[in-house]
Amino acid sequence: MPDSPEQLDYVSFVDYAIDRVTAGGAAVDPVAMRLVLTLHRVTSALVYDVESGVHRPRGLSWPGFRVLFVLWLAGPLEAKRVAELSGMSRAAVSALVNTLERDGLVSRSRAEHDGRAVTLALTPGGIESITDAYLAHNAREQVWASALTGPEQRTLIGLLQKLMDGPAAESARRRT
Amino acid sequence: MPDSPEQLDYVSFVDYAIDRVTAGGAAVDPVAMRLVLTLHRVTSALVYDVESGVHRPRGLSWPGFRVLFVLWLAGPLEAKRVAELSGMSRAAVSALVNTLERDGLVSRSRAEHDGRAVTLALTPGGIESITDAYLAHNAREQVWASALTGPEQRTLIGLLQKLMDGPAAESARRRT
DNA sequence: CTCCGATCATCAAGGCTTTGACTATCTCGC
DNA sequence: GCGAGATAGTCAAAGCCTTGATGATCGGAG
């Protein structure tokens, strides 16, 4: 039985909340509730951990890292493609690149064949930065993953992919 | 074999990225990489879907919903407790409550026994708002969860909890 | 009783995100 | 060829987040 409100903490609140809500007897699915709550909490913790431990000390933000990562692997790209591959809006990429350009990590140039488009590319400093940051990033990913056995890791990936293939993710997959 | 950069999309980029990075031969764990990438993408998609489909149309943000949700279930609480239970910083709660108070959903009052503390409570309008929003929120959670069978849902929750109990989440769990 | 360190809330600066509007440019049908 | 509609990038307003400082209050040591 969940604690009383006075002694709850971040973790036990999930149990408490599920208990309270389902006591109402309404059309609430406690398993779906716990799934979403737990998924969101794990991801928040992971992003906070990696961002504050790996990227901020190097002068990067998590979103900045994502843009650098995409450009690092998929070469010079138009801003629109960066937005698609990183899952951000074009406006967000534009704003983010202001910072990355100011810091000398990314360069903007007009696309050859299209006067509207802008081509984004890593500068030498950007390449150096992402190479270093990614090694530390993956090292931290390995610490997170080490909480699970190899087979568990693969099972988790499979279940997350199935979630991404489900009906609810439909709208998100179509977002450009 | 992953596509060439020109034909990549949000989903196939993950395969492409893993292929490119591991080709480098460095000390990179592709499974940990895929795990974190997939986890982050699923959660982003879910938050975007629920926020834009459920909360924004009702005049709430996802973080605003979280604060209302905590206050709804755990009664009037001091701002510090709300921060702990919702996993936000005290400064973030303070800023968020400015909006919620302006919108007439939450009220601030000085705590009885401590002149420094502020007690937060839902207004009648706040109760009405969160009651309605939560039903729609859970309905959408059920759509997401429906991509998995019941046993799969429980397995996923278990694996996520194990991740949260692992060594890497240590720092995040201690965050107040 | 008083002082000093701890704690609470808030503010300030800087960064990221969203939506919607706006400009420049491209492309296709006629 | 040319005009209409689509598209790329950017800007603006509003909101939320973080860290670090600030001011008020608490509580215990002496």
mmCIF file of C-alpha atoms (C1' of nucleotides) in Angstrom:
data_model
loop_
_atom_site.group_PDB
_atom_site.id
_atom_site.type_symbol
_atom_site.label_atom_id
_atom_site.label_comp_id
_atom_site.label_asym_id
_atom_site.label_seq_id
_atom_site.Cartn_x
_atom_site.Cartn_y
_atom_site.Cartn_z
ATOM 1 C CA MET A 1 0.000 0.000 0.000
ATOM 2 C CA PRO A 2 1.400 3.342 -1.034
ATOM 3 C CA ASP A 3 2.669 5.839 1.512
ATOM 4 C CA SER A 4 0.770 8.846 2.713
ATOM 5 C CA PRO A 5 1.493 12.071 0.830
ATOM 6 C CA GLU A 6 3.982 13.315 3.427
ATOM 7 C CA GLN A 7 6.566 10.607 2.823
ATOM 8 C CA LEU A 8 6.325 10.253 -0.940
ATOM 9 C CA ASP A 9 9.323 10.741 -3.171
ATOM 10 C CA TYR A 10 9.917 10.895 -6.909
ATOM 11 C CA VAL A 11 9.858 7.105 -7.278
ATOM 12 C CA SER A 12 7.101 6.104 -4.891
ATOM 13 C CA PHE A 13 4.797 8.779 -6.276
ATOM 14 C CA VAL A 14 4.142 6.590 -9.307
ATOM 15 C CA ASP A 15 2.694 3.816 -7.156
ATOM 16 C CA TYR A 16 0.737 6.294 -5.098
ATOM 17 C CA ALA A 17 -0.689 7.997 -8.165
ATOM 18 C CA ILE A 18 -1.802 4.753 -9.762
ATOM 19 C CA ASP A 19 -3.436 3.678 -6.549
ATOM 20 C CA ARG A 20 -5.322 6.949 -6.161
ATOM 21 C CA VAL A 21 -6.485 7.189 -9.739
ATOM 22 C CA THR A 22 -7.714 3.634 -10.066
ATOM 23 C CA ALA A 23 -9.556 3.951 -6.758
ATOM 24 C CA GLY A 24 -11.776 6.416 -8.597
ATOM 25 C CA GLY A 25 -13.111 3.510 -10.628
ATOM 26 C CA ALA A 26 -13.198 5.477 -13.867
ATOM 27 C CA ALA A 27 -12.187 4.195 -17.286
ATOM 28 C CA VAL A 28 -8.504 4.400 -16.485
ATOM 29 C CA ASP A 29 -5.927 1.808 -17.511
ATOM 30 C CA PRO A 30 -3.323 1.581 -14.738
ATOM 31 C CA VAL A 31 -0.835 -0.353 -16.847
ATOM 32 C CA ALA A 32 -0.835 2.215 -19.648
ATOM 33 C CA MET A 33 -0.504 4.888 -17.003
ATOM 34 C CA ARG A 34 2.505 3.241 -15.404
ATOM 35 C CA LEU A 35 4.071 2.591 -18.781
ATOM 36 C CA VAL A 36 3.963 6.220 -19.851
ATOM 37 C CA LEU A 37 4.935 7.576 -16.459
ATOM 38 C CA THR A 38 7.930 5.248 -16.225
ATOM 39 C CA LEU A 39 9.012 5.814 -19.804
ATOM 40 C CA HIS A 40 8.958 9.555 -19.328
ATOM 41 C CA ARG A 41 10.829 9.428 -16.054
ATOM 42 C CA VAL A 42 13.591 7.153 -17.309
ATOM 43 C CA THR A 43 14.137 9.265 -20.391
ATOM 44 C CA SER A 44 14.182 12.503 -18.424
ATOM 45 C CA ALA A 45 16.722 11.060 -16.037
ATOM 46 C CA LEU A 46 18.868 9.798 -18.881
ATOM 47 C CA VAL A 47 18.827 13.078 -20.775
ATOM 48 C CA TYR A 48 19.594 15.034 -17.647
ATOM 49 C CA ASP A 49 22.431 12.709 -16.714
ATOM 50 C CA VAL A 50 24.105 12.731 -20.115
ATOM 51 C CA GLU A 51 23.551 16.393 -20.775
ATOM 52 C CA SER A 52 24.878 17.574 -17.422
ATOM 53 C CA GLY A 53 27.656 15.016 -17.219
ATOM 54 C CA VAL A 54 28.888 14.879 -20.803
ATOM 55 C CA HIS A 55 27.698 17.761 -22.939
ATOM 56 C CA ARG A 56 27.417 20.866 -20.740
ATOM 57 C CA PRO A 57 31.006 20.509 -19.489
ATOM 58 C CA ARG A 58 32.058 20.607 -23.149
ATOM 59 C CA GLY A 59 29.970 23.654 -23.948
ATOM 60 C CA LEU A 60 27.267 21.715 -25.811
ATOM 61 C CA SER A 61 23.575 21.244 -25.143
ATOM 62 C CA TRP A 62 21.793 17.976 -25.852
ATOM 63 C CA PRO A 63 19.986 19.454 -28.882
ATOM 64 C CA GLY A 64 23.229 20.985 -30.105
ATOM 65 C CA PHE A 65 24.839 17.581 -29.833
ATOM 66 C CA ARG A 66 22.062 16.045 -31.901
ATOM 67 C CA VAL A 67 22.551 18.494 -34.740
ATOM 68 C CA LEU A 68 26.306 18.009 -34.710
ATOM 69 C CA PHE A 69 25.809 14.240 -34.643
ATOM 70 C CA VAL A 70 23.574 14.293 -37.707
ATOM 71 C CA LEU A 71 25.975 16.492 -39.665
ATOM 72 C CA TRP A 72 28.933 14.381 -38.579
ATOM 73 C CA LEU A 73 27.453 11.161 -39.921
ATOM 74 C CA ALA A 74 25.404 12.309 -42.892
ATOM 75 C CA GLY A 75 27.777 14.940 -44.238
ATOM 76 C CA PRO A 76 26.857 18.471 -45.263
ATOM 77 C CA LEU A 77 23.092 18.730 -45.431
ATOM 78 C CA GLU A 78 20.425 21.292 -46.057
ATOM 79 C CA ALA A 79 18.781 22.661 -42.936
ATOM 80 C CA LYS A 80 15.540 20.958 -43.814
ATOM 81 C CA ARG A 81 17.204 17.541 -43.912
ATOM 82 C CA VAL A 82 18.856 18.169 -40.568
ATOM 83 C CA ALA A 83 15.438 18.946 -39.120
ATOM 84 C CA GLU A 84 14.010 15.726 -40.551
ATOM 85 C CA LEU A 85 16.829 13.489 -39.379
ATOM 86 C CA SER A 86 17.104 14.982 -35.925
ATOM 87 C CA GLY A 87 13.352 15.187 -35.356
ATOM 88 C CA MET A 88 13.258 18.929 -34.789
ATOM 89 C CA SER A 89 11.259 21.653 -36.496
ATOM 90 C CA ARG A 90 12.943 23.799 -39.130
ATOM 91 C CA ALA A 91 12.555 26.830 -36.886
ATOM 92 C CA ALA A 92 14.274 25.019 -34.039
ATOM 93 C CA VAL A 93 17.193 24.039 -36.269
ATOM 94 C CA SER A 94 17.493 27.611 -37.462
ATOM 95 C CA ALA A 95 17.640 28.951 -33.904
ATOM 96 C CA LEU A 96 20.026 26.243 -32.756
ATOM 97 C CA VAL A 97 22.390 26.812 -35.642
ATOM 98 C CA ASN A 98 22.667 30.451 -34.593
ATOM 99 C CA THR A 99 24.336 29.251 -31.423
ATOM 100 C CA LEU A 100 26.439 26.568 -33.093
ATOM 101 C CA GLU A 101 27.616 29.000 -35.741
ATOM 102 C CA ARG A 102 28.485 31.609 -33.128
ATOM 103 C CA ASP A 103 30.547 28.968 -31.321
ATOM 104 C CA GLY A 104 32.359 28.120 -34.544
ATOM 105 C CA LEU A 105 31.108 24.528 -34.796
ATOM 106 C CA VAL A 106 28.861 24.733 -37.857
ATOM 107 C CA SER A 107 28.971 26.824 -41.018
ATOM 108 C CA ARG A 108 26.086 28.031 -43.161
ATOM 109 C CA SER A 109 26.329 28.474 -46.925
ATOM 110 C CA ARG A 110 23.840 28.888 -49.749
ATOM 111 C CA ALA A 111 22.934 25.660 -51.467
ATOM 112 C CA GLU A 112 24.225 25.296 -55.020
ATOM 113 C CA HIS A 113 21.055 24.433 -56.850
ATOM 114 C CA ASP A 114 18.379 26.106 -54.704
ATOM 115 C CA GLY A 115 18.421 29.752 -53.742
ATOM 116 C CA ARG A 116 16.099 29.205 -50.813
ATOM 117 C CA ALA A 117 18.063 26.461 -49.127
ATOM 118 C CA VAL A 118 21.024 26.704 -46.783
ATOM 119 C CA THR A 119 23.676 24.009 -46.546
ATOM 120 C CA LEU A 120 24.984 23.229 -43.080
ATOM 121 C CA ALA A 121 28.415 21.696 -42.521
ATOM 122 C CA LEU A 122 30.708 21.032 -39.589
ATOM 123 C CA THR A 123 33.754 23.225 -39.240
ATOM 124 C CA PRO A 124 37.062 21.577 -38.281
ATOM 125 C CA GLY A 125 36.328 22.670 -34.719
ATOM 126 C CA GLY A 126 32.896 21.098 -35.003
ATOM 127 C CA ILE A 127 34.382 17.788 -36.116
ATOM 128 C CA GLU A 128 36.803 17.813 -33.229
ATOM 129 C CA SER A 129 34.045 18.686 -30.786
ATOM 130 C CA ILE A 130 31.584 16.000 -31.896
ATOM 131 C CA THR A 131 34.266 13.301 -32.114
ATOM 132 C CA ASP A 132 35.280 13.881 -28.539
ATOM 133 C CA ALA A 133 31.733 14.381 -27.278
ATOM 134 C CA TYR A 134 30.419 11.253 -28.953
ATOM 135 C CA LEU A 135 32.985 8.982 -27.361
ATOM 136 C CA ALA A 136 32.067 10.283 -23.925
ATOM 137 C CA HIS A 137 28.388 10.128 -24.847
ATOM 138 C CA ASN A 138 28.565 6.474 -25.826
ATOM 139 C CA ALA A 139 30.634 5.629 -22.769
ATOM 140 C CA ARG A 140 27.812 7.021 -20.649
ATOM 141 C CA GLU A 141 25.248 5.137 -22.734
ATOM 142 C CA GLN A 142 27.115 1.960 -21.912
ATOM 143 C CA VAL A 143 26.844 2.686 -18.184
ATOM 144 C CA TRP A 144 23.093 3.092 -18.570
ATOM 145 C CA ALA A 145 22.750 -0.046 -20.653
ATOM 146 C CA SER A 146 24.804 -2.033 -18.163
ATOM 147 C CA ALA A 147 21.803 -2.141 -15.858
ATOM 148 C CA LEU A 148 20.393 -4.775 -18.225
ATOM 149 C CA THR A 149 21.760 -8.056 -19.571
ATOM 150 C CA GLY A 150 22.436 -8.293 -23.288
ATOM 151 C CA PRO A 151 19.194 -10.137 -24.040
ATOM 152 C CA GLU A 152 17.235 -7.683 -21.910
ATOM 153 C CA GLN A 153 18.729 -4.799 -23.855
ATOM 154 C CA ARG A 154 17.592 -6.341 -27.108
ATOM 155 C CA THR A 155 14.148 -7.064 -25.750
ATOM 156 C CA LEU A 156 13.787 -3.474 -24.590
ATOM 157 C CA ILE A 157 14.849 -2.136 -27.980
ATOM 158 C CA GLY A 158 12.351 -4.426 -29.679
ATOM 159 C CA LEU A 159 9.489 -3.324 -27.453
ATOM 160 C CA LEU A 160 10.320 0.354 -27.948
ATOM 161 C CA GLN A 161 10.399 -0.153 -31.697
ATOM 162 C CA LYS A 162 7.041 -1.867 -31.548
ATOM 163 C CA LEU A 163 5.704 1.143 -29.681
ATOM 164 C CA MET A 164 7.090 3.373 -32.406
ATOM 165 C CA ASP A 165 5.341 1.242 -35.029
ATOM 166 C CA GLY A 166 2.012 1.359 -33.214
ATOM 167 C CA PRO A 167 -1.060 3.390 -34.094
ATOM 168 C CA ALA A 168 -0.369 6.264 -31.695
ATOM 169 C CA ALA A 169 3.021 7.114 -33.159
ATOM 170 C CA GLU A 170 1.456 7.556 -36.571
ATOM 171 C CA SER A 171 1.163 11.320 -36.321
ATOM 172 C CA ALA A 172 4.644 11.720 -34.866
ATOM 173 C CA ARG A 173 6.244 9.666 -37.639
ATOM 174 C CA ARG A 174 4.661 11.930 -40.205
ATOM 175 C CA ARG A 175 5.970 15.105 -38.604
ATOM 176 C CA THR A 176 8.300 17.097 -40.814
ATOM 177 C CA MET B 1 22.488 -2.165 -45.513
ATOM 178 C CA PRO B 2 21.518 1.395 -44.644
ATOM 179 C CA ASP B 3 20.552 3.877 -47.297
ATOM 180 C CA SER B 4 22.755 6.624 -48.617
ATOM 181 C CA PRO B 5 22.367 9.982 -46.885
ATOM 182 C CA GLU B 6 20.011 11.339 -49.529
ATOM 183 C CA GLN B 7 17.175 8.954 -48.831
ATOM 184 C CA LEU B 8 17.380 8.739 -45.056
ATOM 185 C CA ASP B 9 14.451 9.613 -42.845
ATOM 186 C CA TYR B 10 13.875 10.003 -39.127
ATOM 187 C CA VAL B 11 13.538 6.263 -38.590
ATOM 188 C CA SER B 12 16.183 4.869 -40.908
ATOM 189 C CA PHE B 13 18.749 7.360 -39.653
ATOM 190 C CA VAL B 14 19.182 5.251 -36.532
ATOM 191 C CA ASP B 15 20.331 2.249 -38.568
ATOM 192 C CA TYR B 16 22.529 4.415 -40.724
ATOM 193 C CA ALA B 17 24.134 6.111 -37.720
ATOM 194 C CA ILE B 18 24.906 2.838 -35.984
ATOM 195 C CA ASP B 19 26.418 1.469 -39.158
ATOM 196 C CA ARG B 20 28.615 4.504 -39.684
ATOM 197 C CA VAL B 21 29.823 4.780 -36.111
ATOM 198 C CA THR B 22 30.668 1.129 -35.627
ATOM 199 C CA ALA B 23 32.521 1.110 -38.940
ATOM 200 C CA GLY B 24 34.984 3.408 -37.213
ATOM 201 C CA GLY B 25 35.999 0.485 -35.037
ATOM 202 C CA ALA B 26 36.322 2.578 -31.896
ATOM 203 C CA ALA B 27 35.204 1.539 -28.442
ATOM 204 C CA VAL B 28 31.566 2.088 -29.245
ATOM 205 C CA ASP B 29 28.732 -0.178 -28.124
ATOM 206 C CA PRO B 30 26.114 -0.269 -30.885
ATOM 207 C CA VAL B 31 23.456 -1.848 -28.705
ATOM 208 C CA ALA B 32 23.738 0.810 -26.022
ATOM 209 C CA MET B 33 23.662 3.389 -28.783
ATOM 210 C CA ARG B 34 20.496 1.991 -30.308
ATOM 211 C CA LEU B 35 18.883 1.650 -26.920
ATOM 212 C CA VAL B 36 19.360 5.298 -25.998
ATOM 213 C CA LEU B 37 18.502 6.598 -29.452
ATOM 214 C CA THR B 38 15.287 4.572 -29.590
ATOM 215 C CA LEU B 39 14.284 5.404 -26.047
ATOM 216 C CA HIS B 40 14.710 9.091 -26.676
ATOM 217 C CA ARG B 41 12.820 9.029 -29.948
ATOM 218 C CA VAL B 42 9.864 7.097 -28.612
ATOM 219 C CA THR B 43 9.538 9.362 -25.620
ATOM 220 C CA SER B 44 9.819 12.518 -27.726
ATOM 221 C CA ALA B 45 7.137 11.238 -30.058
ATOM 222 C CA LEU B 46 4.876 10.327 -27.167
ATOM 223 C CA VAL B 47 5.259 13.655 -25.406
ATOM 224 C CA TYR B 48 4.682 15.545 -28.632
ATOM 225 C CA ASP B 49 1.615 13.483 -29.454
ATOM 226 C CA VAL B 50 -0.031 13.810 -26.065
ATOM 227 C CA GLU B 51 0.885 17.425 -25.557
ATOM 228 C CA SER B 52 -0.322 18.590 -28.959
ATOM 229 C CA GLY B 53 -3.342 16.303 -29.047
ATOM 230 C CA VAL B 54 -4.574 16.470 -25.471
ATOM 231 C CA HIS B 55 -3.102 19.308 -23.463
ATOM 232 C CA ARG B 56 -2.520 22.257 -25.785
ATOM 233 C CA PRO B 57 -6.121 22.220 -27.027
ATOM 234 C CA ARG B 58 -7.148 22.576 -23.370
ATOM 235 C CA GLY B 59 -4.748 25.429 -22.702
ATOM 236 C CA LEU B 60 -2.255 23.308 -20.742
ATOM 237 C CA SER B 61 1.376 22.434 -21.366
ATOM 238 C CA TRP B 62 2.823 19.019 -20.545
ATOM 239 C CA PRO B 63 4.780 20.448 -17.578
ATOM 240 C CA GLY B 64 1.731 22.351 -16.415
ATOM 241 C CA PHE B 65 -0.241 19.128 -16.545
ATOM 242 C CA ARG B 66 2.368 17.403 -14.415
ATOM 243 C CA VAL B 67 2.139 20.010 -11.668
ATOM 244 C CA LEU B 68 -1.655 19.903 -11.688
ATOM 245 C CA PHE B 69 -1.529 16.120 -11.602
ATOM 246 C CA VAL B 70 0.701 16.079 -8.524
ATOM 247 C CA LEU B 71 -1.450 18.600 -6.699
ATOM 248 C CA TRP B 72 -4.604 16.770 -7.694
ATOM 249 C CA LEU B 73 -3.472 13.469 -6.210
ATOM 250 C CA ALA B 74 -1.305 14.527 -3.292
ATOM 251 C CA GLY B 75 -3.386 17.431 -2.039
ATOM 252 C CA PRO B 76 -2.118 20.911 -1.187
ATOM 253 C CA LEU B 77 1.664 20.784 -1.007
ATOM 254 C CA GLU B 78 4.568 23.096 -0.481
ATOM 255 C CA ALA B 79 6.335 24.168 -3.651
ATOM 256 C CA LYS B 80 9.399 22.176 -2.694
ATOM 257 C CA ARG B 81 7.386 18.957 -2.428
ATOM 258 C CA VAL B 82 5.804 19.576 -5.813
ATOM 259 C CA ALA B 83 9.283 19.931 -7.285
ATOM 260 C CA GLU B 84 10.379 16.649 -5.699
ATOM 261 C CA LEU B 85 7.336 14.670 -6.788
ATOM 262 C CA SER B 86 7.221 16.018 -10.312
ATOM 263 C CA GLY B 87 10.974 15.811 -10.879
ATOM 264 C CA MET B 88 11.451 19.496 -11.598
ATOM 265 C CA SER B 89 13.698 22.077 -9.987
ATOM 266 C CA ARG B 90 12.216 24.494 -7.480
ATOM 267 C CA ALA B 91 12.928 27.353 -9.841
ATOM 268 C CA ALA B 92 11.022 25.607 -12.614
ATOM 269 C CA VAL B 93 8.029 25.051 -10.367
ATOM 270 C CA SER B 94 8.088 28.680 -9.335
ATOM 271 C CA ALA B 95 8.072 29.847 -12.935
ATOM 272 C CA LEU B 96 5.427 27.353 -13.983
ATOM 273 C CA VAL B 97 3.136 28.298 -11.129
ATOM 274 C CA ASN B 98 3.220 31.899 -12.345
ATOM 275 C CA THR B 99 1.435 30.725 -15.457
ATOM 276 C CA LEU B 100 -0.919 28.353 -13.674
ATOM 277 C CA GLU B 101 -1.832 31.011 -11.136
ATOM 278 C CA ARG B 102 -2.447 33.580 -13.867
ATOM 279 C CA ASP B 103 -4.757 31.092 -15.562
ATOM 280 C CA GLY B 104 -6.637 30.572 -12.314
ATOM 281 C CA LEU B 105 -5.772 26.893 -11.901
ATOM 282 C CA VAL B 106 -3.498 26.989 -8.859
ATOM 283 C CA SER B 107 -3.386 29.236 -5.799
ATOM 284 C CA ARG B 108 -0.370 30.225 -3.735
ATOM 285 C CA SER B 109 -0.545 30.869 0.019
ATOM 286 C CA ARG B 110 2.017 31.174 2.779
ATOM 287 C CA ALA B 111 2.584 27.951 4.673
ATOM 288 C CA GLU B 112 1.264 27.868 8.226
ATOM 289 C CA HIS B 113 4.357 26.799 10.098
ATOM 290 C CA ASP B 114 7.161 28.149 7.911
ATOM 291 C CA GLY B 115 7.425 31.731 6.768
ATOM 292 C CA ARG B 116 9.661 30.817 3.874
ATOM 293 C CA ALA B 117 7.480 28.158 2.302
ATOM 294 C CA VAL B 118 4.532 28.562 -0.047
ATOM 295 C CA THR B 119 1.625 26.152 -0.150
ATOM 296 C CA LEU B 120 0.220 25.340 -3.582
ATOM 297 C CA ALA B 121 -3.341 24.145 -4.066
ATOM 298 C CA LEU B 122 -5.700 23.584 -6.960
ATOM 299 C CA THR B 123 -8.518 26.059 -7.416
ATOM 300 C CA PRO B 124 -11.986 24.708 -8.313
ATOM 301 C CA GLY B 125 -11.136 25.556 -11.913
ATOM 302 C CA GLY B 126 -7.873 23.647 -11.553
ATOM 303 C CA ILE B 127 -9.699 20.563 -10.293
ATOM 304 C CA GLU B 128 -12.117 20.716 -13.176
ATOM 305 C CA SER B 129 -9.290 21.191 -15.654
ATOM 306 C CA ILE B 130 -7.112 18.324 -14.432
ATOM 307 C CA THR B 131 -10.052 15.935 -14.103
ATOM 308 C CA ASP B 132 -11.024 16.448 -17.691
ATOM 309 C CA ALA B 133 -7.441 16.532 -18.974
ATOM 310 C CA TYR B 134 -6.428 13.391 -17.174
ATOM 311 C CA LEU B 135 -9.223 11.305 -18.659
ATOM 312 C CA ALA B 136 -8.195 12.348 -22.161
ATOM 313 C CA HIS B 137 -4.549 11.871 -21.232
ATOM 314 C CA ASN B 138 -5.093 8.304 -20.096
ATOM 315 C CA ALA B 139 -7.240 7.530 -23.112
ATOM 316 C CA ARG B 140 -4.309 8.544 -25.291
ATOM 317 C CA GLU B 141 -1.926 6.509 -23.122
ATOM 318 C CA GLN B 142 -4.116 3.513 -23.809
ATOM 319 C CA VAL B 143 -3.783 4.030 -27.549
ATOM 320 C CA TRP B 144 -0.004 4.083 -27.191
ATOM 321 C CA ALA B 145 0.017 1.017 -24.972
ATOM 322 C CA SER B 146 -2.230 -0.858 -27.379
ATOM 323 C CA ALA B 147 0.751 -1.382 -29.677
ATOM 324 C CA LEU B 148 1.885 -4.034 -27.186
ATOM 325 C CA THR B 149 0.201 -7.080 -25.698
ATOM 326 C CA GLY B 150 -0.488 -7.090 -21.975
ATOM 327 C CA PRO B 151 2.564 -9.222 -21.144
ATOM 328 C CA GLU B 152 4.734 -7.065 -23.373
ATOM 329 C CA GLN B 153 3.547 -3.956 -21.562
ATOM 330 C CA ARG B 154 4.529 -5.486 -18.236
ATOM 331 C CA THR B 155 7.889 -6.594 -19.559
ATOM 332 C CA LEU B 156 8.611 -3.122 -20.860
ATOM 333 C CA ILE B 157 7.691 -1.528 -17.549
ATOM 334 C CA GLY B 158 9.953 -3.990 -15.743
ATOM 335 C CA LEU B 159 12.905 -3.280 -18.007
ATOM 336 C CA LEU B 160 12.447 0.470 -17.674
ATOM 337 C CA GLN B 161 12.314 0.150 -13.917
ATOM 338 C CA LYS B 162 15.477 -1.897 -13.974
ATOM 339 C CA LEU B 163 17.121 0.873 -15.969
ATOM 340 C CA MET B 164 15.973 3.352 -13.353
ATOM 341 C CA ASP B 165 17.494 1.165 -10.624
ATOM 342 C CA GLY B 166 20.817 0.877 -12.432
ATOM 343 C CA PRO B 167 24.089 2.616 -11.643
ATOM 344 C CA ALA B 168 23.682 5.434 -14.160
ATOM 345 C CA ALA B 169 20.393 6.685 -12.760
ATOM 346 C CA GLU B 170 22.014 7.124 -9.359
ATOM 347 C CA SER B 171 22.681 10.829 -9.784
ATOM 348 C CA ALA B 172 19.242 11.494 -11.242
ATOM 349 C CA ARG B 173 17.482 9.755 -8.380
ATOM 350 C CA ARG B 174 19.303 11.974 -5.927
ATOM 351 C CA ARG B 175 18.291 15.174 -7.647
ATOM 352 C CA THR B 176 16.145 17.482 -5.526
ATOM 353 C "C1'" DC C 1 19.289 35.102 23.423
ATOM 354 C "C1'" DT C 2 21.935 35.640 19.593
ATOM 355 C "C1'" DC C 3 24.427 34.581 15.681
ATOM 356 C "C1'" DC C 4 25.469 31.745 11.681
ATOM 357 C "C1'" DG C 5 24.778 28.317 8.531
ATOM 358 C "C1'" DA C 6 21.004 25.900 6.114
ATOM 359 C "C1'" DT C 7 16.860 26.237 3.582
ATOM 360 C "C1'" DC C 8 12.811 28.282 0.804
ATOM 361 C "C1'" DA C 9 11.240 30.843 -2.942
ATOM 362 C "C1'" DT C 10 12.207 33.881 -6.468
ATOM 363 C "C1'" DC C 11 14.805 36.422 -9.871
ATOM 364 C "C1'" DA C 12 18.028 36.976 -13.803
ATOM 365 C "C1'" DA C 13 20.467 35.551 -17.842
ATOM 366 C "C1'" DG C 14 20.844 32.476 -21.450
ATOM 367 C "C1'" DG C 15 19.196 28.690 -24.274
ATOM 368 C "C1'" DC C 16 15.699 25.701 -26.547
ATOM 369 C "C1'" DT C 17 10.868 24.905 -28.448
ATOM 370 C "C1'" DT C 18 6.467 25.856 -30.551
ATOM 371 C "C1'" DT C 19 3.187 28.159 -33.766
ATOM 372 C "C1'" DG C 20 2.196 31.425 -37.138
ATOM 373 C "C1'" DA C 21 3.607 35.052 -40.247
ATOM 374 C "C1'" DC C 22 6.737 36.702 -43.782
ATOM 375 C "C1'" DT C 23 10.087 36.837 -47.672
ATOM 376 C "C1'" DA C 24 12.468 34.823 -51.290
ATOM 377 C "C1'" DT C 25 12.645 31.331 -54.440
ATOM 378 C "C1'" DC C 26 11.258 27.386 -57.089
ATOM 379 C "C1'" DT C 27 8.128 24.600 -60.097
ATOM 380 C "C1'" DC C 28 4.522 23.338 -62.747
ATOM 381 C "C1'" DG C 29 0.315 24.022 -65.632
ATOM 382 C "C1'" DC C 30 -1.292 26.570 -69.206
ATOM 383 C "C1'" DG D 1 6.921 32.497 -70.766
ATOM 384 C "C1'" DC D 2 4.206 33.445 -66.749
ATOM 385 C "C1'" DG D 3 1.464 33.443 -62.921
ATOM 386 C "C1'" DA D 4 -0.207 30.478 -58.821
ATOM 387 C "C1'" DG D 5 0.822 27.665 -55.315
ATOM 388 C "C1'" DA D 6 4.320 25.147 -52.794
ATOM 389 C "C1'" DT D 7 8.525 25.311 -50.233
ATOM 390 C "C1'" DA D 8 13.067 26.972 -47.522
ATOM 391 C "C1'" DG D 9 14.606 29.623 -44.011
ATOM 392 C "C1'" DT D 10 13.900 33.118 -40.666
ATOM 393 C "C1'" DC D 11 11.650 36.008 -37.255
ATOM 394 C "C1'" DA D 12 8.565 37.076 -33.345
ATOM 395 C "C1'" DA D 13 5.969 36.036 -29.299
ATOM 396 C "C1'" DA D 14 5.249 33.122 -25.599
ATOM 397 C "C1'" DG D 15 6.527 29.404 -22.605
ATOM 398 C "C1'" DC D 16 9.662 26.304 -20.065
ATOM 399 C "C1'" DC D 17 14.386 24.854 -18.392
ATOM 400 C "C1'" DT D 18 18.911 25.461 -16.255
ATOM 401 C "C1'" DT D 19 22.372 27.543 -13.086
ATOM 402 C "C1'" DG D 20 23.731 30.912 -9.912
ATOM 403 C "C1'" DA D 21 22.616 34.912 -7.047
ATOM 404 C "C1'" DT D 22 19.507 37.176 -3.651
ATOM 405 C "C1'" DG D 23 16.598 38.039 0.352
ATOM 406 C "C1'" DA D 24 13.828 36.163 3.936
ATOM 407 C "C1'" DT D 25 13.250 32.906 7.463
ATOM 408 C "C1'" DC D 26 14.441 28.938 10.403
ATOM 409 C "C1'" DG D 27 16.904 26.383 13.865
ATOM 410 C "C1'" DG D 28 20.402 24.965 16.585
ATOM 411 C "C1'" DA D 29 25.079 25.877 19.036
ATOM 412 C "C1'" DG D 30 26.933 28.252 22.433
#
